[in-house]
């Protein structure tokens, strides 16, 4: 709904300028993610996974719901984009702990031989959320007039965040903290920590694993750029650059999301058998050699576009189906949440949140409709290099200091 939101909050005679402003607000909200990641991670490692997951979904639901209530620029002027930005920043703060927290939570419950498949449910649920959002957007655009969409229709998906949030909150209140975390707390109570031990959630403890943090940051780049380019920006790309209608663009993107969601647990299961690194390095190579040709297919019509996005969705799943598991296994229990959240959110803040903006900017600057493909390919090369220096973590018990 970026094009509609651009017209509601950023009226401008230049359609590209309004769209860039919308994507800039999308990107700015990511600035708080590294800070939020450290805060959520600290309390998640110190007080427990359950409490942080409850707080995160509450804040996210309220912030998302509030966006649906913001008056347009025509009614309150510059306060409209300011309120939108504020809500987006709060969303970013909430989201900064969710992915790492959910992944760590499942990883600490899962047996080693099934950890990859079970943790892959985290990106699968993320994709399902996007898929639901895209489907709702497509239904709104198909059934409502342009005037109705701009006045009230675009608000519906945001307002749905409140009832959805209440359902998830109820589910999370029923959770128990992980056995690994509870065991860590009991050991800390039984004996005083030695000078060499890691204090749960401490930044000093995280810094003991700074090499792994740097590697994790590099590994994350393909997810950051690939996910937000292929799954968030793509509907806008298809309508703005490839000439598809809004409904067509949304439906084609749904195909990508369906493929991505189905492939994630399959990839996770494969990684449980052959290891994390081989699967992720293969995905990097496929992105380097396959991204540009698949982007070319997008200009060949509806059928070829569906094929292209099926391929891109499968390639992205090859990376993302393993990423959360790999990051969970790279750090010990005392700093797992903080380290995961810091690396993941820093990468997403710099490269993920800016991906739609960068894609729009690169096309405008170069005049090349396929510029986003090269951006994704560069991210894949960096991730591949980072993976070369990382240790294999499959089939091992989670590390505890």
CSV table of C-alpha atoms in Angstrom, one decimal:
chain,number,residue,atom,x,y,z
A,1,UNK,CA,0.0,0.0,0.0
A,2,UNK,CA,3.1,2.3,-0.2
A,3,UNK,CA,1.8,4.3,-3.2
A,4,UNK,CA,-1.5,5.0,-1.4
A,5,UNK,CA,0.2,5.9,1.8
A,6,UNK,CA,2.5,8.2,-0.1
A,7,UNK,CA,-0.5,10.1,-1.4
A,8,UNK,CA,-2.2,10.3,2.0
A,9,UNK,CA,0.8,11.4,4.0
A,10,UNK,CA,3.2,13.0,1.5
A,11,UNK,CA,1.3,15.0,-1.1
A,12,UNK,CA,3.7,16.0,-3.9
A,13,UNK,CA,3.5,16.8,-7.6
A,14,UNK,CA,6.3,14.3,-8.1
A,15,UNK,CA,5.2,10.7,-7.6
A,16,UNK,CA,8.7,9.4,-7.1
A,17,UNK,CA,9.5,12.0,-4.4
A,18,UNK,CA,6.4,11.0,-2.5
A,19,UNK,CA,7.3,7.4,-2.8
A,20,UNK,CA,10.9,8.0,-1.6
A,21,UNK,CA,9.5,9.9,1.4
A,22,UNK,CA,7.3,6.9,2.3
A,23,UNK,CA,10.3,4.5,2.0
A,24,UNK,CA,12.4,7.0,4.0
A,25,UNK,CA,9.9,6.8,6.9
A,26,UNK,CA,10.0,3.0,6.5
A,27,UNK,CA,13.9,3.1,6.7
A,28,UNK,CA,14.1,5.6,9.6
A,29,UNK,CA,12.2,3.3,11.8
A,30,UNK,CA,15.0,0.8,11.5
A,31,UNK,CA,17.5,3.2,13.1
A,32,UNK,CA,16.2,2.3,16.6
A,33,UNK,CA,16.5,-1.4,15.9
A,34,UNK,CA,20.2,-1.9,17.0
A,35,UNK,CA,19.4,0.0,20.2
A,36,UNK,CA,16.2,-1.9,20.7
A,37,UNK,CA,17.9,-5.1,20.0
A,38,UNK,CA,20.4,-4.5,22.8
A,39,UNK,CA,17.7,-3.5,25.3
A,40,UNK,CA,15.3,-6.4,24.5
A,41,UNK,CA,18.2,-8.8,24.3
A,42,UNK,CA,19.6,-7.7,27.7
A,43,UNK,CA,16.3,-8.2,29.4
A,44,UNK,CA,15.6,-11.4,27.4
A,45,UNK,CA,18.9,-12.9,28.5
A,46,UNK,CA,18.5,-11.6,32.1
A,47,UNK,CA,14.8,-11.9,32.9
A,48,UNK,CA,13.6,-14.5,30.4
A,49,UNK,CA,12.4,-15.0,26.8
A,50,UNK,CA,8.7,-15.2,27.8
A,51,UNK,CA,8.4,-11.7,29.3
A,52,UNK,CA,10.1,-9.9,26.5
A,53,UNK,CA,8.0,-11.7,23.9
A,54,UNK,CA,4.8,-10.6,25.7
A,55,UNK,CA,5.9,-7.0,25.9
A,56,UNK,CA,7.1,-6.9,22.2
A,57,UNK,CA,3.8,-8.1,20.8
A,58,UNK,CA,1.8,-5.7,22.9
A,59,UNK,CA,3.9,-2.7,21.8
A,60,UNK,CA,3.8,-3.7,18.2
A,61,UNK,CA,0.1,-4.3,18.1
A,62,UNK,CA,-0.7,-0.9,19.6
A,63,UNK,CA,1.8,1.0,17.4
A,64,UNK,CA,0.4,-0.7,14.2
A,65,UNK,CA,-3.2,-0.1,15.3
A,66,UNK,CA,-2.4,3.6,15.9
A,67,UNK,CA,-1.2,4.1,12.3
A,68,UNK,CA,-4.7,3.2,11.1
A,69,UNK,CA,-6.0,6.1,13.2
A,70,UNK,CA,-3.7,8.9,12.0
A,71,UNK,CA,-5.5,11.7,10.0
A,72,UNK,CA,-4.3,12.5,6.5
A,73,UNK,CA,-1.9,15.4,5.5
A,74,UNK,CA,-4.9,17.2,4.1
A,75,UNK,CA,-6.5,17.3,7.6
A,76,UNK,CA,-3.6,18.0,10.0
A,77,UNK,CA,-0.8,19.0,7.7
A,78,UNK,CA,2.8,18.1,8.7
A,79,UNK,CA,1.6,16.4,11.9
A,80,UNK,CA,0.4,13.5,9.7
A,81,UNK,CA,3.9,12.3,8.6
A,82,UNK,CA,5.3,13.2,12.0
A,83,UNK,CA,2.8,10.9,13.7
A,84,UNK,CA,3.4,8.2,11.1
A,85,UNK,CA,7.1,8.4,11.7
A,86,UNK,CA,6.6,8.2,15.5
A,87,UNK,CA,4.5,5.1,15.1
A,88,UNK,CA,7.0,3.5,12.8
A,89,UNK,CA,9.8,4.2,15.2
A,90,UNK,CA,7.9,2.4,18.0
A,91,UNK,CA,7.2,-0.5,15.6
A,92,UNK,CA,10.9,-0.7,14.9
A,93,UNK,CA,11.8,-0.7,18.6
A,94,UNK,CA,9.3,-3.5,19.2
A,95,UNK,CA,10.4,-5.6,16.1
A,96,UNK,CA,14.0,-5.4,17.2
A,97,UNK,CA,13.6,-8.1,19.8
A,98,UNK,CA,10.9,-10.2,18.2
A,99,UNK,CA,12.9,-12.2,15.6
A,100,UNK,CA,15.8,-12.9,17.9
A,101,UNK,CA,13.6,-13.7,20.8
A,102,UNK,CA,11.3,-16.1,19.0
A,103,UNK,CA,14.2,-17.8,17.3
A,104,UNK,CA,16.1,-18.2,20.6
A,105,UNK,CA,13.0,-19.5,22.3
A,106,UNK,CA,12.4,-22.2,19.8
A,107,UNK,CA,16.1,-23.1,19.4
A,108,UNK,CA,16.3,-23.7,23.2
A,109,UNK,CA,13.3,-26.0,23.2
A,110,UNK,CA,14.2,-27.9,20.0
A,111,UNK,CA,16.3,-31.1,20.0
A,112,UNK,CA,19.6,-30.7,18.0
A,113,UNK,CA,18.6,-33.0,15.2
A,114,UNK,CA,15.4,-31.1,14.5
A,115,UNK,CA,16.4,-27.6,15.4
A,116,UNK,CA,16.9,-26.3,11.9
A,117,UNK,CA,13.4,-27.3,10.8
A,118,UNK,CA,11.7,-26.1,14.0
A,119,UNK,CA,13.4,-22.7,14.1
A,120,UNK,CA,12.6,-22.2,10.4
A,121,UNK,CA,9.0,-21.7,11.6
A,122,UNK,CA,10.0,-18.2,12.7
A,123,UNK,CA,10.7,-16.9,9.2
A,124,UNK,CA,7.8,-19.0,7.9
A,125,UNK,CA,5.5,-17.2,10.3
A,126,UNK,CA,7.0,-13.9,9.2
A,127,UNK,CA,6.3,-14.8,5.6
A,128,UNK,CA,2.8,-15.9,6.5
A,129,UNK,CA,2.1,-12.5,8.0
A,130,UNK,CA,3.4,-10.8,4.9
A,131,UNK,CA,1.3,-13.1,2.8
A,132,UNK,CA,-1.8,-12.2,4.8
A,133,UNK,CA,-1.0,-8.5,4.5
A,134,UNK,CA,-0.5,-8.8,0.7
A,135,UNK,CA,-3.7,-10.8,0.3
A,136,UNK,CA,-5.7,-8.2,2.3
A,137,UNK,CA,-4.2,-5.4,0.3
A,138,UNK,CA,-5.1,-7.2,-3.0
A,139,UNK,CA,-8.7,-7.8,-1.8
A,140,UNK,CA,-9.0,-4.1,-0.8
A,141,UNK,CA,-7.6,-2.9,-4.1
A,142,UNK,CA,-9.8,-5.2,-6.1
A,143,UNK,CA,-13.1,-4.3,-4.3
A,144,UNK,CA,-12.7,-0.6,-3.4
A,145,UNK,CA,-12.4,2.5,-5.6
A,146,UNK,CA,-9.2,4.6,-5.6
A,147,UNK,CA,-11.1,7.2,-3.6
A,148,UNK,CA,-12.3,4.7,-1.0
A,149,UNK,CA,-8.8,3.2,-0.6
A,150,UNK,CA,-7.2,6.6,-0.1
A,151,UNK,CA,-9.8,7.8,2.4
A,152,UNK,CA,-10.4,4.7,4.7
A,153,UNK,CA,-9.6,1.4,2.9
A,154,UNK,CA,-5.9,1.5,3.5
A,155,UNK,CA,-6.5,1.8,7.3
A,156,UNK,CA,-8.1,-1.7,7.6
A,157,UNK,CA,-4.9,-3.8,7.7
A,158,UNK,CA,-3.5,-1.6,10.4
A,159,UNK,CA,-6.6,-1.7,12.5
A,160,UNK,CA,-6.6,-5.5,12.3
A,161,UNK,CA,-3.4,-5.4,14.4
A,162,UNK,CA,-5.3,-5.0,17.6
A,163,UNK,CA,-7.5,-8.1,17.5
A,164,UNK,CA,-4.6,-10.2,16.0
A,165,UNK,CA,-2.3,-8.8,18.8
A,166,UNK,CA,-4.8,-9.8,21.5
A,167,UNK,CA,-4.9,-13.4,20.2
A,168,UNK,CA,-1.1,-13.6,20.2
A,169,UNK,CA,-0.8,-12.0,23.6
A,170,UNK,CA,-3.2,-14.7,25.0
A,171,UNK,CA,-1.0,-17.4,23.5
A,172,UNK,CA,2.2,-16.0,24.9
A,173,UNK,CA,0.8,-15.6,28.4
A,174,UNK,CA,0.4,-19.4,28.3
A,175,UNK,CA,4.1,-20.0,27.5
A,176,UNK,CA,6.8,-21.2,29.9
A,177,UNK,CA,10.4,-20.1,29.7
A,178,UNK,CA,12.9,-22.5,28.0
A,179,UNK,CA,14.6,-25.3,30.0
A,180,UNK,CA,18.0,-24.0,28.9
A,181,UNK,CA,17.3,-20.5,30.3
A,182,UNK,CA,15.8,-21.9,33.5
A,183,UNK,CA,18.8,-24.1,34.0
A,184,UNK,CA,21.1,-21.1,33.5
A,185,UNK,CA,19.2,-19.1,36.1
A,186,UNK,CA,19.4,-22.0,38.7
A,187,UNK,CA,23.1,-22.4,38.2
A,188,UNK,CA,23.6,-18.6,38.7
A,189,UNK,CA,21.7,-18.8,42.0
A,190,UNK,CA,23.5,-21.8,43.3
A,191,UNK,CA,27.0,-20.4,42.9
A,192,UNK,CA,28.6,-17.0,42.6
A,193,UNK,CA,29.9,-16.3,39.1
A,194,UNK,CA,33.6,-16.5,38.6
A,195,UNK,CA,35.5,-13.6,37.0
A,196,UNK,CA,35.7,-15.5,33.7
A,197,UNK,CA,32.0,-16.3,33.5
A,198,UNK,CA,29.6,-14.3,31.4
A,199,UNK,CA,26.9,-12.3,33.1
A,200,UNK,CA,23.6,-12.9,31.5
A,201,UNK,CA,22.7,-10.1,29.0
A,202,UNK,CA,25.8,-8.1,29.7
A,203,UNK,CA,27.3,-6.0,26.9
A,204,UNK,CA,30.8,-7.0,28.1
A,205,UNK,CA,29.8,-10.6,27.7
A,206,UNK,CA,28.6,-10.0,24.1
A,207,UNK,CA,31.9,-8.3,23.3
A,208,UNK,CA,33.7,-11.6,24.1
A,209,UNK,CA,32.1,-12.9,20.9
A,210,UNK,CA,32.9,-9.8,18.8
A,211,UNK,CA,34.4,-12.0,16.0
A,212,UNK,CA,31.2,-14.0,15.8
A,213,UNK,CA,29.2,-10.7,15.8
A,214,UNK,CA,31.1,-9.4,12.8
A,215,UNK,CA,30.6,-12.7,11.0
A,216,UNK,CA,26.9,-12.7,11.9
A,217,UNK,CA,26.6,-9.2,10.6
A,218,UNK,CA,28.1,-10.2,7.2
A,219,UNK,CA,25.9,-13.3,7.0
A,220,UNK,CA,22.8,-11.3,7.7
A,221,UNK,CA,23.2,-9.0,4.7
A,222,UNK,CA,21.7,-11.3,2.2
A,223,UNK,CA,18.6,-11.7,4.4
A,224,UNK,CA,18.4,-8.0,5.0
A,225,UNK,CA,18.7,-6.9,1.4
A,226,UNK,CA,17.0,-9.9,-0.2
A,227,UNK,CA,14.0,-10.1,2.2
A,228,UNK,CA,13.0,-6.4,2.0
A,229,UNK,CA,13.8,-6.1,-1.8
A,230,UNK,CA,12.0,-9.3,-2.8
A,231,UNK,CA,9.1,-9.4,-0.3
A,232,UNK,CA,8.4,-5.8,0.8
A,233,UNK,CA,9.5,-3.7,-2.2
A,234,UNK,CA,8.5,-6.1,-5.0
A,235,UNK,CA,4.7,-5.1,-5.3
A,236,UNK,CA,5.8,-1.4,-5.8
A,237,UNK,CA,8.5,-2.5,-8.2
A,238,UNK,CA,6.1,-4.5,-10.3
A,239,UNK,CA,3.6,-1.7,-10.6
A,240,UNK,CA,6.0,1.3,-10.9
A,241,UNK,CA,8.8,-0.3,-13.1
A,242,UNK,CA,7.3,-3.3,-14.8
A,243,UNK,CA,3.8,-1.8,-15.6
A,244,UNK,CA,1.7,-4.3,-13.8
A,245,UNK,CA,-1.7,-3.3,-12.2
A,246,UNK,CA,-1.8,-3.1,-8.4
A,247,UNK,CA,-3.8,-6.3,-8.1
A,248,UNK,CA,-1.5,-8.2,-10.5
A,249,UNK,CA,1.5,-7.0,-8.6
A,250,UNK,CA,0.1,-8.0,-5.3
A,251,UNK,CA,-1.0,-11.5,-6.6
A,252,UNK,CA,2.4,-12.1,-8.2
A,253,UNK,CA,4.1,-11.2,-4.9
A,254,UNK,CA,1.8,-13.7,-3.1
A,255,UNK,CA,3.3,-16.4,-5.3
A,256,UNK,CA,6.7,-15.5,-4.0
A,257,UNK,CA,5.5,-15.6,-0.4
A,258,UNK,CA,3.8,-19.0,-0.8
A,259,UNK,CA,6.9,-20.5,-2.4
A,260,UNK,CA,9.1,-18.9,0.3
A,261,UNK,CA,6.9,-20.1,3.2
A,262,UNK,CA,6.6,-23.7,1.8
A,263,UNK,CA,10.4,-23.9,1.2
A,264,UNK,CA,11.6,-22.7,4.6
A,265,UNK,CA,10.9,-25.8,6.7
A,266,UNK,CA,12.2,-28.0,3.8
A,267,UNK,CA,15.4,-26.0,3.8
A,268,UNK,CA,15.6,-26.2,7.6
A,269,UNK,CA,15.2,-30.0,7.4
A,270,UNK,CA,18.0,-30.2,4.8
A,271,UNK,CA,20.3,-28.1,7.0
A,272,UNK,CA,19.6,-30.6,9.9
A,273,UNK,CA,21.0,-33.3,7.7
A,274,UNK,CA,23.9,-31.7,5.8
A,275,UNK,CA,24.8,-28.7,8.0
A,276,UNK,CA,24.1,-25.0,8.1
A,277,UNK,CA,27.0,-23.7,6.1
A,278,UNK,CA,26.6,-25.8,2.9
A,279,UNK,CA,23.0,-24.8,2.5
A,280,UNK,CA,23.6,-21.1,3.1
A,281,UNK,CA,26.7,-20.9,0.9
A,282,UNK,CA,24.7,-22.6,-1.9
A,283,UNK,CA,22.0,-20.0,-1.6
A,284,UNK,CA,24.6,-17.2,-1.9
A,285,UNK,CA,26.0,-18.7,-5.1
A,286,UNK,CA,22.5,-19.1,-6.5
A,287,UNK,CA,21.8,-15.4,-5.8
A,288,UNK,CA,25.0,-14.3,-7.5
A,289,UNK,CA,24.4,-16.2,-10.7
A,290,UNK,CA,20.6,-16.2,-10.8
A,291,UNK,CA,19.3,-12.8,-9.6
A,292,UNK,CA,19.8,-10.8,-12.7
A,293,UNK,CA,18.4,-13.5,-15.1
A,294,UNK,CA,15.3,-13.8,-12.9
A,295,UNK,CA,14.8,-10.0,-12.8
A,296,UNK,CA,15.0,-10.1,-16.7
A,297,UNK,CA,12.1,-12.5,-16.6
A,298,UNK,CA,9.9,-10.0,-14.8
A,299,UNK,CA,9.7,-7.9,-17.9
A,300,UNK,CA,8.5,-10.8,-20.1
A,301,UNK,CA,4.9,-10.8,-19.0
A,302,UNK,CA,2.7,-12.2,-16.2
A,303,UNK,CA,3.5,-15.9,-16.6
A,304,UNK,CA,7.3,-15.4,-16.7
A,305,UNK,CA,7.0,-13.0,-13.7
A,306,UNK,CA,5.4,-15.7,-11.7
A,307,UNK,CA,8.2,-18.1,-12.6
A,308,UNK,CA,10.8,-15.5,-11.7
A,309,UNK,CA,9.4,-14.9,-8.3
A,310,UNK,CA,9.0,-18.6,-7.6
A,311,UNK,CA,12.7,-18.9,-8.2
A,312,UNK,CA,13.6,-15.9,-6.2
A,313,UNK,CA,11.4,-17.0,-3.3
A,314,UNK,CA,13.0,-20.5,-3.3
A,315,UNK,CA,16.5,-18.9,-3.4
A,316,UNK,CA,15.7,-16.6,-0.5
A,317,UNK,CA,14.3,-19.5,1.5
A,318,UNK,CA,17.6,-21.3,0.9
A,319,UNK,CA,19.2,-18.6,3.1
A,320,UNK,CA,16.5,-17.7,5.5
A,321,UNK,CA,15.5,-21.2,6.3
A,322,UNK,CA,18.8,-21.7,8.1
A,323,UNK,CA,19.8,-18.2,9.2
A,324,UNK,CA,17.8,-18.0,12.5
A,325,UNK,CA,19.0,-21.4,13.6
A,326,UNK,CA,22.7,-20.6,12.7
A,327,UNK,CA,22.6,-17.3,14.6
A,328,UNK,CA,21.0,-19.0,17.6
A,329,UNK,CA,23.7,-21.6,17.7
A,330,UNK,CA,26.6,-19.1,17.3
A,331,UNK,CA,26.3,-17.6,20.8
A,332,UNK,CA,26.0,-19.1,24.4
A,333,UNK,CA,22.8,-18.9,26.4
A,334,UNK,CA,23.9,-16.1,28.6
A,335,UNK,CA,24.2,-13.7,25.6
A,336,UNK,CA,22.3,-15.5,22.9
A,337,UNK,CA,19.3,-13.1,22.7
A,338,UNK,CA,21.4,-10.0,22.9
A,339,UNK,CA,24.1,-11.1,20.4
A,340,UNK,CA,21.5,-12.4,17.9
A,341,UNK,CA,19.4,-9.2,18.2
A,342,UNK,CA,22.3,-6.8,18.0
A,343,UNK,CA,23.8,-8.4,14.8
A,344,UNK,CA,20.5,-9.0,13.1
A,345,UNK,CA,19.0,-5.6,13.8
A,346,UNK,CA,22.2,-3.7,12.9
A,347,UNK,CA,22.3,-5.5,9.5
A,348,UNK,CA,18.6,-4.8,9.0
A,349,UNK,CA,18.8,-1.2,10.1
A,350,UNK,CA,21.6,-0.4,7.7
A,351,UNK,CA,20.7,-2.6,4.7
A,352,UNK,CA,17.2,-4.0,5.3
A,353,UNK,CA,15.1,-1.0,6.1
A,354,UNK,CA,16.9,1.0,3.4
A,355,UNK,CA,16.4,-1.6,0.7
A,356,UNK,CA,13.1,-0.2,-0.8
A,357,UNK,CA,14.6,3.3,-0.7
A,358,UNK,CA,17.9,2.2,-2.3
A,359,UNK,CA,16.1,0.2,-5.0
A,360,UNK,CA,13.9,3.2,-5.9
A,361,UNK,CA,16.9,5.5,-5.7
A,362,UNK,CA,19.2,3.3,-7.8
A,363,UNK,CA,16.6,3.0,-10.6
A,364,UNK,CA,16.0,6.7,-10.6
A,365,UNK,CA,19.8,7.5,-10.6
A,366,UNK,CA,20.9,4.9,-13.2
A,367,UNK,CA,17.8,4.6,-15.3
A,368,UNK,CA,18.3,0.9,-15.1
A,369,UNK,CA,15.2,-1.0,-14.1
A,370,UNK,CA,17.3,-4.0,-13.0
A,371,UNK,CA,19.5,-2.1,-10.6
A,372,UNK,CA,18.0,-3.7,-7.5
A,373,UNK,CA,19.2,-7.1,-8.8
A,374,UNK,CA,22.9,-6.0,-8.6
A,375,UNK,CA,22.3,-4.7,-5.0
A,376,UNK,CA,21.0,-8.2,-4.0
A,377,UNK,CA,24.0,-9.8,-5.7
A,378,UNK,CA,26.5,-7.7,-3.8
A,379,UNK,CA,24.9,-8.7,-0.5
A,380,UNK,CA,25.1,-12.4,-1.5
A,381,UNK,CA,28.9,-12.0,-2.2
A,382,UNK,CA,29.5,-10.4,1.2
A,383,UNK,CA,27.4,-13.1,3.0
A,384,UNK,CA,29.4,-15.9,1.2
A,385,UNK,CA,32.7,-14.4,2.4
A,386,UNK,CA,31.4,-14.1,6.0
A,387,UNK,CA,30.3,-17.7,5.9
A,388,UNK,CA,33.8,-18.9,4.9
A,389,UNK,CA,35.1,-17.9,8.3
A,390,UNK,CA,32.2,-19.2,10.4
A,391,UNK,CA,32.2,-22.6,12.2
A,392,UNK,CA,29.6,-25.2,11.5
A,393,UNK,CA,27.1,-25.5,14.3
A,394,UNK,CA,24.8,-28.3,13.3
A,395,UNK,CA,24.1,-31.4,15.4
A,396,UNK,CA,25.5,-29.8,18.6
A,397,UNK,CA,24.0,-29.0,22.0
A,398,UNK,CA,23.5,-25.2,22.5
A,399,UNK,CA,26.6,-23.7,24.1
A,400,UNK,CA,26.5,-22.5,27.7
A,401,UNK,CA,29.2,-20.7,29.6
